[in-house]
JSON list of C-alpha atoms in Angstrom, two decimals:
[
{"chain": "A", "resi": 298, "resn": "MET", "atom": "CA", "xyz": [-193.16, -40.25, 159.23]},
{"chain": "A", "resi": 299, "resn": "LYS", "atom": "CA", "xyz": [-190.87, -41.92, 157.97]},
{"chain": "A", "resi": 300, "resn": "LYS", "atom": "CA", "xyz": [-188.92, -44.82, 160.49]},
{"chain": "A", "resi": 301, "resn": "ILE", "atom": "CA", "xyz": [-186.03, -45.95, 158.63]},
{"chain": "A", "resi": 302, "resn": "GLY", "atom": "CA", "xyz": [-183.64, -44.45, 156.10]},
{"chain": "A", "resi": 303, "resn": "ILE", "atom": "CA", "xyz": [-182.97, -41.07, 155.03]},
{"chain": "A", "resi": 304, "resn": "LEU", "atom": "CA", "xyz": [-185.12, -38.63, 156.92]},
{"chain": "A", "resi": 305, "resn": "HIS", "atom": "CA", "xyz": [-183.74, -34.70, 155.39]},
{"chain": "A", "resi": 306, "resn": "ASN", "atom": "CA", "xyz": [-186.52, -35.06, 153.13]},
{"chain": "A", "resi": 307, "resn": "GLU", "atom": "CA", "xyz": [-183.00, -33.39, 150.51]},
{"chain": "A", "resi": 308, "resn": "LEU", "atom": "CA", "xyz": [-181.13, -35.78, 151.24]},
{"chain": "A", "resi": 309, "resn": "ALA", "atom": "CA", "xyz": [-184.37, -38.52, 150.42]},
{"chain": "A", "resi": 310, "resn": "GLN", "atom": "CA", "xyz": [-185.61, -36.77, 146.98]},
{"chain": "A", "resi": 311, "resn": "MET", "atom": "CA", "xyz": [-182.25, -36.26, 145.85]},
{"chain": "A", "resi": 312, "resn": "VAL", "atom": "CA", "xyz": [-181.38, -40.01, 145.67]},
{"chain": "A", "resi": 313, "resn": "ALA", "atom": "CA", "xyz": [-185.13, -41.00, 144.70]},
{"chain": "A", "resi": 314, "resn": "SER", "atom": "CA", "xyz": [-184.41, -38.82, 142.00]},
{"chain": "A", "resi": 315, "resn": "MET", "atom": "CA", "xyz": [-181.41, -40.47, 140.48]},
{"chain": "A", "resi": 316, "resn": "GLY", "atom": "CA", "xyz": [-180.70, -42.24, 137.56]},
{"chain": "A", "resi": 317, "resn": "HIS", "atom": "CA", "xyz": [-177.96, -44.50, 135.73]},
{"chain": "A", "resi": 318, "resn": "GLY", "atom": "CA", "xyz": [-175.14, -42.54, 135.85]},
{"chain": "A", "resi": 319, "resn": "ASP", "atom": "CA", "xyz": [-175.41, -39.98, 138.55]},
{"chain": "A", "resi": 320, "resn": "GLN", "atom": "CA", "xyz": [-173.57, -38.44, 140.29]},
{"chain": "A", "resi": 321, "resn": "LEU", "atom": "CA", "xyz": [-173.69, -37.92, 143.94]},
{"chain": "A", "resi": 322, "resn": "VAL", "atom": "CA", "xyz": [-170.62, -35.98, 145.59]},
{"chain": "A", "resi": 323, "resn": "ILE", "atom": "CA", "xyz": [-170.44, -36.72, 149.64]},
{"chain": "A", "resi": 324, "resn": "GLY", "atom": "CA", "xyz": [-167.92, -33.26, 151.22]},
{"chain": "A", "resi": 325, "resn": "ASP", "atom": "CA", "xyz": [-166.10, -32.98, 154.19]},
{"chain": "A", "resi": 326, "resn": "ALA", "atom": "CA", "xyz": [-166.77, -28.93, 155.41]},
{"chain": "A", "resi": 327, "resn": "GLY", "atom": "CA", "xyz": [-164.13, -27.53, 153.53]},
{"chain": "A", "resi": 328, "resn": "LEU", "atom": "CA", "xyz": [-165.52, -28.98, 150.13]},
{"chain": "A", "resi": 329, "resn": "PRO", "atom": "CA", "xyz": [-166.45, -26.59, 148.17]},
{"chain": "A", "resi": 330, "resn": "VAL", "atom": "CA", "xyz": [-169.42, -26.71, 145.96]},
{"chain": "A", "resi": 331, "resn": "PRO", "atom": "CA", "xyz": [-169.53, -25.82, 142.01]},
{"chain": "A", "resi": 332, "resn": "GLN", "atom": "CA", "xyz": [-172.47, -22.85, 141.38]},
{"chain": "A", "resi": 333, "resn": "GLY", "atom": "CA", "xyz": [-175.08, -24.02, 140.31]},
{"chain": "A", "resi": 334, "resn": "VAL", "atom": "CA", "xyz": [-174.72, -27.34, 141.59]},
{"chain": "A", "resi": 335, "resn": "PRO", "atom": "CA", "xyz": [-176.79, -27.95, 144.63]},
{"chain": "A", "resi": 336, "resn": "CYS", "atom": "CA", "xyz": [-175.60, -28.07, 148.07]},
{"chain": "A", "resi": 337, "resn": "ILE", "atom": "CA", "xyz": [-177.65, -30.26, 150.80]},
{"chain": "A", "resi": 338, "resn": "ASP", "atom": "CA", "xyz": [-176.47, -28.84, 153.55]},
{"chain": "A", "resi": 339, "resn": "LEU", "atom": "CA", "xyz": [-176.29, -31.39, 156.83]},
{"chain": "A", "resi": 340, "resn": "ALA", "atom": "CA", "xyz": [-173.40, -29.10, 158.51]},
{"chain": "A", "resi": 341, "resn": "VAL", "atom": "CA", "xyz": [-174.27, -28.67, 162.78]},
{"chain": "A", "resi": 342, "resn": "THR", "atom": "CA", "xyz": [-170.47, -28.73, 163.75]},
{"chain": "A", "resi": 343, "resn": "PHE", "atom": "CA", "xyz": [-166.67, -30.29, 162.68]},
{"chain": "A", "resi": 344, "resn": "GLY", "atom": "CA", "xyz": [-167.29, -33.72, 163.11]},
{"chain": "A", "resi": 345, "resn": "THR", "atom": "CA", "xyz": [-170.92, -34.16, 162.88]},
{"chain": "A", "resi": 346, "resn": "PRO", "atom": "CA", "xyz": [-172.39, -35.41, 161.11]},
{"chain": "A", "resi": 347, "resn": "THR", "atom": "CA", "xyz": [-169.46, -37.97, 160.36]},
{"chain": "A", "resi": 348, "resn": "LEU", "atom": "CA", "xyz": [-169.44, -38.36, 156.42]},
{"chain": "A", "resi": 349, "resn": "GLN", "atom": "CA", "xyz": [-168.78, -42.52, 156.98]},
{"chain": "A", "resi": 350, "resn": "THR", "atom": "CA", "xyz": [-172.82, -41.88, 159.12]},
{"chain": "A", "resi": 351, "resn": "VAL", "atom": "CA", "xyz": [-173.74, -40.14, 155.90]},
{"chain": "A", "resi": 352, "resn": "LEU", "atom": "CA", "xyz": [-172.09, -42.57, 153.53]},
{"chain": "A", "resi": 353, "resn": "ASP", "atom": "CA", "xyz": [-173.50, -45.34, 154.91]},
{"chain": "A", "resi": 354, "resn": "THR", "atom": "CA", "xyz": [-177.40, -43.82, 155.60]},
{"chain": "A", "resi": 355, "resn": "VAL", "atom": "CA", "xyz": [-176.62, -43.16, 151.54]},
{"chain": "A", "resi": 356, "resn": "LEU", "atom": "CA", "xyz": [-175.39, -46.48, 150.36]},
{"chain": "A", "resi": 357, "resn": "ALA", "atom": "CA", "xyz": [-178.34, -47.95, 152.16]},
{"chain": "A", "resi": 358, "resn": "GLU", "atom": "CA", "xyz": [-180.20, -46.72, 149.74]},
{"chain": "A", "resi": 359, "resn": "LEU", "atom": "CA", "xyz": [-178.77, -45.30, 146.68]},
{"chain": "A", "resi": 360, "resn": "CYS", "atom": "CA", "xyz": [-177.84, -48.81, 144.55]},
{"chain": "A", "resi": 361, "resn": "VAL", "atom": "CA", "xyz": [-173.99, -47.39, 143.29]},
{"chain": "A", "resi": 362, "resn": "GLU", "atom": "CA", "xyz": [-171.25, -49.02, 140.55]},
{"chain": "A", "resi": 363, "resn": "ARG", "atom": "CA", "xyz": [-168.52, -47.07, 141.18]},
{"chain": "A", "resi": 364, "resn": "VAL", "atom": "CA", "xyz": [-167.23, -44.06, 142.95]},
{"chain": "A", "resi": 365, "resn": "THR", "atom": "CA", "xyz": [-164.52, -41.90, 143.20]},
{"chain": "A", "resi": 366, "resn": "LEU", "atom": "CA", "xyz": [-162.22, -40.77, 145.62]},
{"chain": "A", "resi": 367, "resn": "ALA", "atom": "CA", "xyz": [-158.74, -38.00, 146.11]},
{"chain": "A", "resi": 368, "resn": "VAL", "atom": "CA", "xyz": [-155.92, -40.08, 146.11]},
{"chain": "A", "resi": 369, "resn": "GLN", "atom": "CA", "xyz": [-154.56, -37.53, 148.18]},
{"chain": "A", "resi": 370, "resn": "THR", "atom": "CA", "xyz": [-157.76, -39.79, 150.19]},
{"chain": "A", "resi": 371, "resn": "GLU", "atom": "CA", "xyz": [-155.34, -43.42, 151.55]},
{"chain": "A", "resi": 372, "resn": "HIS", "atom": "CA", "xyz": [-153.19, -41.59, 153.25]},
{"chain": "A", "resi": 373, "resn": "ALA", "atom": "CA", "xyz": [-155.04, -38.63, 155.01]},
{"chain": "A", "resi": 374, "resn": "ASN", "atom": "CA", "xyz": [-158.09, -39.93, 155.66]},
{"chain": "A", "resi": 375, "resn": "ALA", "atom": "CA", "xyz": [-157.04, -44.45, 156.03]},
{"chain": "A", "resi": 376, "resn": "ALA", "atom": "CA", "xyz": [-160.18, -45.37, 157.84]},
{"chain": "A", "resi": 377, "resn": "LEU", "atom": "CA", "xyz": [-162.36, -43.60, 154.84]},
{"chain": "A", "resi": 378, "resn": "TRP", "atom": "CA", "xyz": [-159.82, -45.23, 152.60]},
{"chain": "A", "resi": 379, "resn": "GLN", "atom": "CA", "xyz": [-160.82, -48.55, 154.00]},
{"chain": "A", "resi": 380, "resn": "SER", "atom": "CA", "xyz": [-164.30, -48.59, 154.66]},
{"chain": "A", "resi": 381, "resn": "VAL", "atom": "CA", "xyz": [-164.47, -47.10, 150.78]},
{"chain": "A", "resi": 382, "resn": "ARG", "atom": "CA", "xyz": [-162.03, -50.47, 150.15]},
{"chain": "A", "resi": 383, "resn": "GLN", "atom": "CA", "xyz": [-164.02, -52.87, 151.85]},
{"chain": "A", "resi": 384, "resn": "TYR", "atom": "CA", "xyz": [-167.54, -51.61, 150.63]},
{"chain": "A", "resi": 385, "resn": "ALA", "atom": "CA", "xyz": [-166.12, -51.90, 146.32]},
{"chain": "A", "resi": 386, "resn": "ASP", "atom": "CA", "xyz": [-165.46, -55.65, 147.25]},
{"chain": "A", "resi": 387, "resn": "THR", "atom": "CA", "xyz": [-168.47, -55.99, 148.53]},
{"chain": "A", "resi": 388, "resn": "GLU", "atom": "CA", "xyz": [-170.60, -54.52, 145.94]},
{"chain": "A", "resi": 389, "resn": "ASN", "atom": "CA", "xyz": [-168.09, -54.99, 143.37]},
{"chain": "A", "resi": 390, "resn": "TRP", "atom": "CA", "xyz": [-167.42, -51.08, 142.75]},
{"chain": "A", "resi": 391, "resn": "ALA", "atom": "CA", "xyz": [-164.97, -49.58, 140.60]},
{"chain": "A", "resi": 392, "resn": "VAL", "atom": "CA", "xyz": [-162.59, -47.69, 142.16]},
{"chain": "A", "resi": 393, "resn": "ASP", "atom": "CA", "xyz": [-161.56, -43.83, 140.60]},
{"chain": "A", "resi": 394, "resn": "VAL", "atom": "CA", "xyz": [-158.80, -42.49, 141.49]},
{"chain": "A", "resi": 395, "resn": "CYS", "atom": "CA", "xyz": [-157.59, -39.12, 141.20]},
{"chain": "A", "resi": 396, "resn": "SER", "atom": "CA", "xyz": [-156.24, -35.59, 142.41]},
{"chain": "A", "resi": 397, "resn": "HIS", "atom": "CA", "xyz": [-158.06, -33.74, 144.82]},
{"chain": "A", "resi": 398, "resn": "ASP", "atom": "CA", "xyz": [-157.57, -30.83, 141.78]},
{"chain": "A", "resi": 399, "resn": "GLU", "atom": "CA", "xyz": [-158.97, -33.37, 139.32]},
{"chain": "A", "resi": 400, "resn": "PHE", "atom": "CA", "xyz": [-161.70, -34.35, 142.50]},
{"chain": "A", "resi": 401, "resn": "LYS", "atom": "CA", "xyz": [-163.00, -30.55, 142.79]},
{"chain": "A", "resi": 402, "resn": "HIS", "atom": "CA", "xyz": [-163.24, -30.49, 139.32]},
{"chain": "A", "resi": 403, "resn": "ARG", "atom": "CA", "xyz": [-165.76, -33.67, 138.00]},
{"chain": "A", "resi": 404, "resn": "THR", "atom": "CA", "xyz": [-168.03, -32.17, 141.39]},
{"chain": "A", "resi": 405, "resn": "ARG", "atom": "CA", "xyz": [-169.47, -29.81, 138.34]},
{"chain": "A", "resi": 406, "resn": "ASN", "atom": "CA", "xyz": [-171.10, -32.55, 137.45]},
{"chain": "A", "resi": 407, "resn": "ALA", "atom": "CA", "xyz": [-172.52, -33.98, 140.15]},
{"chain": "A", "resi": 408, "resn": "CYS", "atom": "CA", "xyz": [-176.63, -33.16, 141.00]},
{"chain": "A", "resi": 409, "resn": "ALA", "atom": "CA", "xyz": [-175.72, -32.40, 144.83]},
{"chain": "A", "resi": 410, "resn": "VAL", "atom": "CA", "xyz": [-172.94, -31.98, 146.72]},
{"chain": "A", "resi": 411, "resn": "VAL", "atom": "CA", "xyz": [-173.54, -32.58, 150.25]},
{"chain": "A", "resi": 412, "resn": "ARG", "atom": "CA", "xyz": [-171.43, -30.92, 152.73]},
{"chain": "A", "resi": 413, "resn": "THR", "atom": "CA", "xyz": [-171.04, -33.25, 156.20]},
{"chain": "A", "resi": 414, "resn": "GLY", "atom": "CA", "xyz": [-169.89, -31.42, 159.63]},
{"chain": "A", "resi": 415, "resn": "ASP", "atom": "CA", "xyz": [-166.46, -33.77, 158.88]},
{"chain": "A", "resi": 416, "resn": "ASN", "atom": "CA", "xyz": [-162.89, -31.81, 159.46]},
{"chain": "A", "resi": 417, "resn": "MET", "atom": "CA", "xyz": [-160.32, -34.53, 158.07]},
{"chain": "A", "resi": 418, "resn": "PRO", "atom": "CA", "xyz": [-158.93, -32.93, 155.46]},
{"chain": "A", "resi": 419, "resn": "TYR", "atom": "CA", "xyz": [-159.70, -35.45, 151.66]},
{"chain": "A", "resi": 420, "resn": "THR", "atom": "CA", "xyz": [-162.59, -36.90, 153.05]},
{"chain": "A", "resi": 421, "resn": "ASN", "atom": "CA", "xyz": [-164.69, -36.88, 149.86]},
{"chain": "A", "resi": 422, "resn": "ILE", "atom": "CA", "xyz": [-166.78, -38.93, 147.53]},
{"chain": "A", "resi": 423, "resn": "ILE", "atom": "CA", "xyz": [-168.46, -38.93, 144.49]},
{"chain": "A", "resi": 424, "resn": "LEU", "atom": "CA", "xyz": [-170.83, -41.96, 144.22]},
{"chain": "A", "resi": 425, "resn": "HIS", "atom": "CA", "xyz": [-171.92, -43.26, 140.60]},
{"chain": "A", "resi": 426, "resn": "SER", "atom": "CA", "xyz": [-175.22, -44.84, 140.61]},
{"chain": "A", "resi": 427, "resn": "GLY", "atom": "CA", "xyz": [-176.33, -47.74, 139.17]},
{"chain": "A", "resi": 428, "resn": "VAL", "atom": "CA", "xyz": [-179.02, -49.72, 138.60]},
{"chain": "A", "resi": 429, "resn": "PRO", "atom": "CA", "xyz": [-180.48, -51.79, 141.06]},
{"chain": "A", "resi": 430, "resn": "PHE", "atom": "CA", "xyz": [-181.17, -54.98, 137.91]}
]
């Protein structure tokens, strides 16, 4: 048994299989999952796990070069917005911002959508995989 990192089998496999430019969506409990895109459902109940918990865990293992957020996130979830901006500054990521409708359209290109139990509106992010070299 692993003793650190991502313990969820499907999520660990997805992160390990991602290549440069692949996209992983981490979303709140209400984000629709496009037909044909795998859903890794981690939701237990509203609020568990939070998107922030899942994001921090994934970012410990996934090399990211860019993220996408809906513009509505800044006001609907200022804590997530600030957290992502801090990561972006520290890790030198590009941050793309689009409307929530455009965000949902972009999820069609994801390798998977990770569903959390977060129940705050607009608590969603697209991680664009980078390379560690």
